[in-house]
């Protein structure tokens, strides 16, 4: 039987684990610098916790876990006989794999809000699973890295999250642009154009401006039966200034008497101005009125991050939402969150050559094996090195040196150590630098002097 | 709808994540010091990869994932109509959650052995899932932490793994005893007593010596129809010396002409003597002839680790095996591995009070919020602190100081910072140590002098 990976899944070997860890550690460090605390939720939840939270398509993509034991006998006769796969799901499956980190977080808050200190700032870096059709860069198991603040409506959270995004990507050395919009501004625009009942059609079309241009957007709006007079009123959207505050000013004027829009543009202005005053350059933070991302979910700020000069969708996104936990019966817990897309960040860093050419797997010394007595002496030195935090290992067999060499090279171990009969007798140690080929004999004392415990 | 956790699963809030991370980081550091490289495999595998590897009971405890789409229509009419839950599993489920880390590792080696460098040393720290009945200390999702070397039969691996176990637990400050046995010695004993065909009955009974005493073991052996003459031949097992080498000597004498037993006792002797010569004290490494653990799997050394003075099963175990990958059609890849039980280690550390009383969540400063202008100035200072790796945050609302205080206290933030209008004007900053109540005003310059980038 020839084994294979399950479709849409990946093994991560040492080099990949180490590169991924570099990203995860950077994010984790920054989350904690900004006062977020870690949370981990289980890989599977009660099916009822997850269903109905991600729309019909989402429900379909949730991986369900088959009940143990005689699951069939508990199914309804009628549905079983009709082979109704859909209806039978909840009868033969009561658990499902985490689909994202937001719903389990909401479940956690709903269960624990009594003992929590608000505002509650949590981060969570865990895998999620989706029964999507696998394709290039899309997997059935992937990591999400989320930071959320709940229990505060302060706009300083928006400002802080902008800083968190930019500092994290700066630490990763990825040049990015953070696109900022506000759901209330989009609502205001629809109201201004008299198409409030077609908000989604309008924003979905506008969101494509980048790809299909002004003509394309107008064509799509017309196709959606939005009238020309409405489109004319929105024409100013196609000639936005590079100066974010100029656009804000223009919107403010248009939104006179439009409450939601005015509130949205004021929120936006607050965030933009504070970020400027904190020294964030305008080419890193852009007011992007076309940004609509997950509109039915967000209620205020909307974020999206793109890597500059790399063809790749967004590598981060998020926004403000109301009532995280309402669906679990707990009201009035507003929040704001951002997410980092680990897989895409990885691809961007590969494309920009931001990972080291030769991954350092961390083993510093390979001690050549000369036989039983020498091995024992070598292990004594190795134990001391490990005690000082230096990784070292003994080649396990006293085979030909050439084979031991090859092992060191292939495993990326930079130094081969000769500690044979002669060296042991003289209290010396010989280290060969495999990159330069240079070989050096020193006393054991001298060798250890390089390292302090 | 009141949400709950799925049965047998847990949320880990910040304090628990941080404590668990302490254990995981210590293990990871030691794995790498010993030359092991990380591997991560997917959470689910093809069902066929997992079934048949863990025995009948194991197969039952594997969590199966229900196929997407119209799974029912693909089931065999006959089995469906008979509501044969057991037979239908493989027809409506083609994926299953990882049950341990060994089989996925074997699958990885079988798929990649052509490009791998042997001996291959990998470690893996990932969750596994079992549909066990949940009970105290037993969960349906838990972490395994494994290190394995494959492709080498050198007994130095045994010696190294003893060192790895003892150094890791020493770093965690858990006093332990490592029990060592050898499968071949057990086989040799059975042969010696003429009960080779009852090896399992014999070792299962012997394994209970600790709990049921000599009388109990003999009673169980008799119940299993092992003859009194055989039991008499094994009587010396009940009066083992505290001196491991003495016991080895005795076994050697008994095993004259018994090939397997002789080989086993020689292997054991090698490991014991080398470990002694490397300075491992005899109270940390014990030859335990009763140890049988997973006998059908191991072929040489058997390890088990127990925490001293704590009522808890083993907190680690492992051993040598042949043919890791044979079941996947790849022969001659022998190996040896050890495993650390994260959950039990956690419980032991709690019992021994090895976690800090007050978990340090890492946020060093909470800046009080005095209003918009002061907040902006505070965020400028906070950004500088974060740039220096110091975690700090601004309370998001300009509420009563008392409330801000409480937030700092509950979140375990040690310092509250006052940076109000007066301070800003004077270029000063006031820091209150919440533990001592001490409050100190310094110039900004002086404040930052505490930190270098």
Tab-separated table of N, CA, C and O in Angstrom, chain A residues 61-139:
chain	number	residue	atom	x	y	z
A	61	UNK	N	-18.924	23.888	3.647
A	61	UNK	CA	-17.471	23.709	3.660
A	61	UNK	C	-16.925	23.311	5.035
A	61	UNK	O	-15.731	23.095	5.197
A	62	UNK	N	-17.807	23.253	6.024
A	62	UNK	CA	-17.362	22.809	7.355
A	62	UNK	C	-17.126	21.298	7.328
A	62	UNK	O	-17.974	20.552	6.842
A	63	UNK	N	-15.994	20.852	7.845
A	63	UNK	CA	-15.738	19.417	7.969
A	63	UNK	C	-16.486	18.874	9.183
A	63	UNK	O	-16.262	19.325	10.308
A	64	UNK	N	-17.371	17.906	8.935
A	64	UNK	CA	-18.126	17.307	10.032
A	64	UNK	C	-17.474	15.999	10.483
A	64	UNK	O	-17.000	15.235	9.642
A	65	UNK	N	-17.518	15.749	11.757
A	65	UNK	CA	-16.953	14.513	12.302
A	65	UNK	C	-18.071	13.507	12.551
A	65	UNK	O	-19.072	13.829	13.207
A	66	UNK	N	-17.873	12.331	12.007
A	66	UNK	CA	-18.869	11.263	12.145
A	66	UNK	C	-18.956	10.819	13.606
A	66	UNK	O	-17.932	10.641	14.265
A	67	UNK	N	-20.160	10.667	14.116
A	67	UNK	CA	-20.310	10.171	15.487
A	67	UNK	C	-19.699	8.779	15.638
A	67	UNK	O	-19.682	7.998	14.689
A	68	UNK	N	-19.232	8.501	16.862
A	68	UNK	CA	-18.682	7.164	17.130
A	68	UNK	C	-19.823	6.176	17.374
A	68	UNK	O	-20.972	6.569	17.566
A	69	UNK	N	-19.471	4.926	17.368
A	69	UNK	CA	-20.447	3.891	17.714
A	69	UNK	C	-21.465	3.656	16.610
A	69	UNK	O	-21.184	3.881	15.440
A	70	UNK	N	-22.633	3.251	17.002
A	70	UNK	CA	-23.658	2.894	16.012
A	70	UNK	C	-24.459	4.132	15.631
A	70	UNK	O	-25.621	4.283	15.985
A	71	UNK	N	-23.801	5.017	14.871
A	71	UNK	CA	-24.421	6.294	14.499
A	71	UNK	C	-25.681	6.081	13.667
A	71	UNK	O	-26.644	6.826	13.782
A	72	UNK	N	-25.667	5.053	12.832
A	72	UNK	CA	-26.777	4.869	11.883
A	72	UNK	C	-28.105	4.639	12.600
A	72	UNK	O	-29.146	5.124	12.179
A	73	UNK	N	-28.029	3.933	13.741
A	73	UNK	CA	-29.274	3.564	14.409
A	73	UNK	C	-29.977	4.780	15.014
A	73	UNK	O	-31.152	4.713	15.340
A	74	UNK	N	-29.203	5.891	15.147
A	74	UNK	CA	-29.816	7.081	15.746
A	74	UNK	C	-30.413	8.023	14.697
A	74	UNK	O	-31.009	9.037	15.039
A	75	UNK	N	-30.218	7.695	13.436
A	75	UNK	CA	-30.758	8.551	12.373
A	75	UNK	C	-32.249	8.301	12.210
A	75	UNK	O	-32.735	7.201	12.466
A	76	UNK	N	-32.957	9.351	11.765
A	76	UNK	CA	-34.393	9.195	11.548
A	76	UNK	C	-34.646	8.260	10.364
A	76	UNK	O	-34.051	8.425	9.294
A	77	UNK	N	-35.523	7.332	10.593
A	77	UNK	CA	-35.874	6.330	9.582
A	77	UNK	C	-36.153	6.991	8.225
A	77	UNK	O	-35.604	6.595	7.199
A	78	UNK	N	-36.962	8.020	8.276
A	78	UNK	CA	-37.422	8.690	7.061
A	78	UNK	C	-36.248	9.261	6.250
A	78	UNK	O	-36.130	9.035	5.045
A	79	UNK	N	-35.354	9.995	6.954
A	79	UNK	CA	-34.235	10.624	6.248
A	79	UNK	C	-33.239	9.574	5.768
A	79	UNK	O	-32.627	9.714	4.719
A	80	UNK	N	-33.082	8.533	6.594
A	80	UNK	CA	-32.152	7.471	6.220
A	80	UNK	C	-32.633	6.776	4.948
A	80	UNK	O	-31.874	6.579	4.003
A	81	UNK	N	-33.907	6.434	4.929
A	81	UNK	CA	-34.447	5.732	3.775
A	81	UNK	C	-34.405	6.601	2.530
A	81	UNK	O	-34.240	6.102	1.423
A	82	UNK	N	-34.529	7.908	2.712
A	82	UNK	CA	-34.483	8.817	1.563
A	82	UNK	C	-33.036	9.120	1.167
A	82	UNK	O	-32.791	9.857	0.218
A	83	UNK	N	-32.057	8.557	1.915
A	83	UNK	CA	-30.636	8.862	1.679
A	83	UNK	C	-30.419	10.371	1.570
A	83	UNK	O	-29.703	10.855	0.684
A	84	UNK	N	-31.058	11.084	2.476
A	84	UNK	CA	-30.962	12.552	2.450
A	84	UNK	C	-29.688	13.003	3.167
A	84	UNK	O	-29.689	13.290	4.363
A	85	UNK	N	-28.594	13.060	2.416
A	85	UNK	CA	-27.287	13.397	2.995
A	85	UNK	C	-27.365	14.672	3.830
A	85	UNK	O	-26.830	14.752	4.946
A	86	UNK	N	-28.015	15.672	3.281
A	86	UNK	CA	-28.071	16.988	3.925
A	86	UNK	C	-28.751	16.903	5.296
A	86	UNK	O	-28.210	17.341	6.299
A	87	UNK	N	-29.945	16.311	5.301
A	87	UNK	CA	-30.703	16.242	6.554
A	87	UNK	C	-30.053	15.316	7.577
A	87	UNK	O	-30.231	15.471	8.779
A	88	UNK	N	-29.322	14.332	7.083
A	88	UNK	CA	-28.728	13.347	7.997
A	88	UNK	C	-27.504	13.881	8.737
A	88	UNK	O	-27.126	13.356	9.783
A	89	UNK	N	-26.892	14.934	8.182
A	89	UNK	CA	-25.635	15.426	8.777
A	89	UNK	C	-25.746	15.591	10.283
A	89	UNK	O	-24.984	15.025	11.055
A	90	UNK	N	-26.747	16.379	10.713
A	90	UNK	CA	-26.818	16.683	12.145
A	90	UNK	C	-27.275	15.462	12.960
A	90	UNK	O	-27.170	15.461	14.176
A	91	UNK	N	-27.747	14.414	12.267
A	91	UNK	CA	-28.174	13.212	12.990
A	91	UNK	C	-27.032	12.217	13.210
A	91	UNK	O	-27.072	11.419	14.131
A	92	UNK	N	-26.046	12.270	12.321
A	92	UNK	CA	-24.929	11.323	12.465
A	92	UNK	C	-23.617	12.034	12.796
A	92	UNK	O	-22.571	11.404	12.938
A	93	UNK	N	-23.693	13.361	12.934
A	93	UNK	CA	-22.484	14.122	13.272
A	93	UNK	C	-22.832	15.208	14.271
A	93	UNK	O	-23.739	16.003	14.035
A	94	UNK	N	-22.185	15.226	15.394
A	94	UNK	CA	-22.457	16.289	16.367
A	94	UNK	C	-21.254	17.204	16.596
A	94	UNK	O	-21.321	18.125	17.390
A	95	UNK	N	-20.156	16.937	15.914
A	95	UNK	CA	-18.943	17.745	16.071
A	95	UNK	C	-18.426	18.163	14.703
A	95	UNK	O	-18.640	17.459	13.716
A	96	UNK	N	-17.704	19.274	14.667
A	96	UNK	CA	-17.156	19.723	13.388
A	96	UNK	C	-15.855	20.471	13.624
A	96	UNK	O	-15.628	21.055	14.689
A	97	UNK	N	-14.995	20.438	12.612
A	97	UNK	CA	-13.701	21.113	12.729
A	97	UNK	C	-13.866	22.629	12.627
A	97	UNK	O	-14.676	23.124	11.839
A	98	UNK	N	-13.075	23.317	13.390
A	98	UNK	CA	-13.023	24.780	13.394
A	98	UNK	C	-12.900	25.319	11.966
A	98	UNK	O	-12.035	24.882	11.208
A	99	UNK	N	-13.753	26.260	11.625
A	99	UNK	CA	-13.779	26.804	10.265
A	99	UNK	C	-13.054	28.142	10.206
A	99	UNK	O	-12.531	28.549	9.184
A	100	UNK	N	-13.076	28.846	11.324
A	100	UNK	CA	-12.290	30.073	11.471
A	100	UNK	C	-12.019	30.269	12.959
A	100	UNK	O	-12.388	29.407	13.772
A	101	UNK	N	-11.384	31.356	13.338
A	101	UNK	CA	-11.092	31.562	14.757
A	101	UNK	C	-12.090	32.497	15.422
A	101	UNK	O	-12.108	32.643	16.643
A	102	UNK	N	-12.937	33.134	14.616
A	102	UNK	CA	-13.837	34.147	15.163
A	102	UNK	C	-15.009	33.522	15.914
A	102	UNK	O	-15.331	33.949	17.028
A	103	UNK	N	-15.639	32.529	15.308
A	103	UNK	CA	-16.807	31.916	15.957
A	103	UNK	C	-16.401	31.195	17.252
A	103	UNK	O	-17.055	31.368	18.287
A	104	UNK	N	-15.304	30.409	17.249
A	104	UNK	CA	-14.884	29.828	18.532
A	104	UNK	C	-14.541	30.898	19.575
A	104	UNK	O	-14.827	30.713	20.763
A	105	UNK	N	-13.979	32.016	19.124
A	105	UNK	CA	-13.694	33.110	20.058
A	105	UNK	C	-14.998	33.666	20.618
A	105	UNK	O	-15.130	33.893	21.830
A	106	UNK	N	-15.973	33.862	19.746
A	106	UNK	CA	-17.273	34.358	20.194
A	106	UNK	C	-17.889	33.372	21.194
A	106	UNK	O	-18.435	33.774	22.226
A	107	UNK	N	-17.788	32.088	20.900
A	107	UNK	CA	-18.297	31.048	21.806
A	107	UNK	C	-17.593	31.147	23.167
A	107	UNK	O	-18.222	31.079	24.221
A	108	UNK	N	-16.275	31.366	23.134
A	108	UNK	CA	-15.494	31.496	24.368
A	108	UNK	C	-15.955	32.722	25.174
A	108	UNK	O	-16.166	32.633	26.382
A	109	UNK	N	-16.129	33.835	24.490
A	109	UNK	CA	-16.551	35.067	25.181
A	109	UNK	C	-17.951	34.887	25.757
A	109	UNK	O	-18.209	35.252	26.910
A	110	UNK	N	-18.836	34.277	24.956
A	110	UNK	CA	-20.203	34.066	25.437
A	110	UNK	C	-20.216	33.187	26.684
A	110	UNK	O	-21.011	33.390	27.597
A	111	UNK	N	-19.314	32.220	26.741
A	111	UNK	CA	-19.276	31.313	27.894
A	111	UNK	C	-18.594	31.923	29.111
A	111	UNK	O	-18.870	31.537	30.248
A	112	UNK	N	-17.664	32.859	28.888
A	112	UNK	CA	-16.809	33.323	29.978
A	112	UNK	C	-16.901	34.811	30.298
A	112	UNK	O	-16.125	35.298	31.121
A	113	UNK	N	-17.824	35.516	29.642
A	113	UNK	CA	-17.784	36.975	29.769
A	113	UNK	C	-17.943	37.454	31.208
A	113	UNK	O	-17.448	38.520	31.562
A	114	UNK	N	-18.588	36.627	32.018
A	114	UNK	CA	-18.765	37.014	33.420
A	114	UNK	C	-17.455	37.214	34.169
A	114	UNK	O	-17.349	38.087	35.027
A	115	UNK	N	-16.456	36.399	33.849
A	115	UNK	CA	-15.172	36.492	34.559
A	115	UNK	C	-14.118	37.279	33.779
A	115	UNK	O	-12.969	37.319	34.180
A	116	UNK	N	-14.491	37.824	32.634
A	116	UNK	CA	-13.467	38.472	31.811
A	116	UNK	C	-13.319	39.947	32.138
A	116	UNK	O	-14.243	40.590	32.615
A	117	UNK	N	-12.138	40.487	31.896
A	117	UNK	CA	-11.887	41.917	32.061
A	117	UNK	C	-11.990	42.561	30.682
A	117	UNK	O	-11.289	42.162	29.756
A	118	UNK	N	-12.863	43.525	30.572
A	118	UNK	CA	-13.009	44.231	29.294
A	118	UNK	C	-12.329	45.586	29.361
A	118	UNK	O	-12.295	46.186	30.422
A	119	UNK	N	-11.834	46.127	28.267
A	119	UNK	CA	-11.708	45.474	26.964
A	119	UNK	C	-10.814	44.248	27.028
A	119	UNK	O	-9.780	44.262	27.673
A	120	UNK	N	-11.250	43.201	26.327
A	120	UNK	CA	-10.522	41.939	26.312
A	120	UNK	C	-9.773	41.824	24.992
A	120	UNK	O	-10.364	41.883	23.918
A	121	UNK	N	-8.465	41.697	25.118
A	121	UNK	CA	-7.627	41.650	23.915
A	121	UNK	C	-7.018	40.261	23.790
A	121	UNK	O	-6.179	39.892	24.590
A	122	UNK	N	-7.461	39.509	22.792
A	122	UNK	CA	-6.892	38.173	22.636
A	122	UNK	C	-6.291	38.015	21.240
A	122	UNK	O	-6.747	38.586	20.288
A	123	UNK	N	-5.254	37.179	21.202
A	123	UNK	CA	-4.791	36.737	19.887
A	123	UNK	C	-4.842	35.229	19.838
A	123	UNK	O	-4.860	34.566	20.875
A	124	UNK	N	-4.890	34.701	18.647
A	124	UNK	CA	-5.069	33.271	18.462
A	124	UNK	C	-4.393	32.883	17.157
A	124	UNK	O	-4.656	33.476	16.115
A	125	UNK	N	-3.498	31.917	17.225
A	125	UNK	CA	-2.776	31.451	16.042
A	125	UNK	C	-2.977	29.945	15.980
A	125	UNK	O	-2.352	29.196	16.717
A	126	UNK	N	-3.913	29.503	15.169
A	126	UNK	CA	-4.244	28.083	15.121
A	126	UNK	C	-4.718	27.701	13.721
A	126	UNK	O	-5.153	28.551	12.945
A	127	UNK	N	-4.651	26.397	13.419
A	127	UNK	CA	-5.137	25.972	12.108
A	127	UNK	C	-6.662	25.984	12.033
A	127	UNK	O	-7.335	25.845	13.052
A	128	UNK	N	-7.171	26.152	10.843
A	128	UNK	CA	-8.609	26.001	10.576
A	128	UNK	C	-8.738	25.089	9.362
A	128	UNK	O	-7.765	24.856	8.643
A	129	UNK	N	-9.934	24.561	9.165
A	129	UNK	CA	-10.129	23.557	8.117
A	129	UNK	C	-11.351	23.907	7.275
A	129	UNK	O	-12.397	24.265	7.822
A	130	UNK	N	-11.205	23.801	5.964
A	130	UNK	CA	-12.339	24.060	5.068
A	130	UNK	C	-12.340	23.056	3.925
A	130	UNK	O	-11.298	22.803	3.326
A	131	UNK	N	-13.510	22.540	3.637
A	131	UNK	CA	-13.645	21.518	2.593
A	131	UNK	C	-13.711	22.163	1.213
A	131	UNK	O	-14.490	21.750	0.352
A	132	UNK	N	-12.877	23.158	0.984
A	132	UNK	CA	-12.782	23.840	-0.305
A	132	UNK	C	-12.121	22.924	-1.318
A	132	UNK	O	-11.343	22.052	-0.960
A	133	UNK	N	-12.390	23.186	-2.591
A	133	UNK	CA	-11.641	22.474	-3.622
A	133	UNK	C	-10.205	22.983	-3.570
A	133	UNK	O	-9.959	24.184	-3.710
A	134	UNK	N	-9.230	22.100	-3.351
A	134	UNK	CA	-7.848	22.584	-3.253
A	134	UNK	C	-7.369	23.165	-4.585
A	134	UNK	O	-7.724	22.668	-5.631
A	135	UNK	N	-6.605	24.219	-4.517
A	135	UNK	CA	-5.958	24.775	-5.717
A	135	UNK	C	-4.691	25.508	-5.277
A	135	UNK	O	-4.400	25.567	-4.082
A	136	UNK	N	-3.950	26.005	-6.243
A	136	UNK	CA	-2.666	26.647	-5.930
A	136	UNK	C	-2.833	27.683	-4.796
A	136	UNK	O	-3.618	28.613	-4.902
A	137	UNK	N	-2.120	27.460	-3.717
A	137	UNK	CA	-2.155	28.402	-2.612
A	137	UNK	C	-3.403	28.296	-1.743
A	137	UNK	O	-3.588	29.072	-0.818
A	138	UNK	N	-4.299	27.341	-2.076
A	138	UNK	CA	-5.483	27.169	-1.217
A	138	UNK	C	-5.511	25.739	-0.684
A	138	UNK	O	-5.496	24.783	-1.454
A	139	UNK	N	-5.543	25.632	0.633
A	139	UNK	CA	-5.429	24.334	1.268
A	139	UNK	C	-6.638	24.049	2.145
A	139	UNK	O	-7.392	24.952	2.469
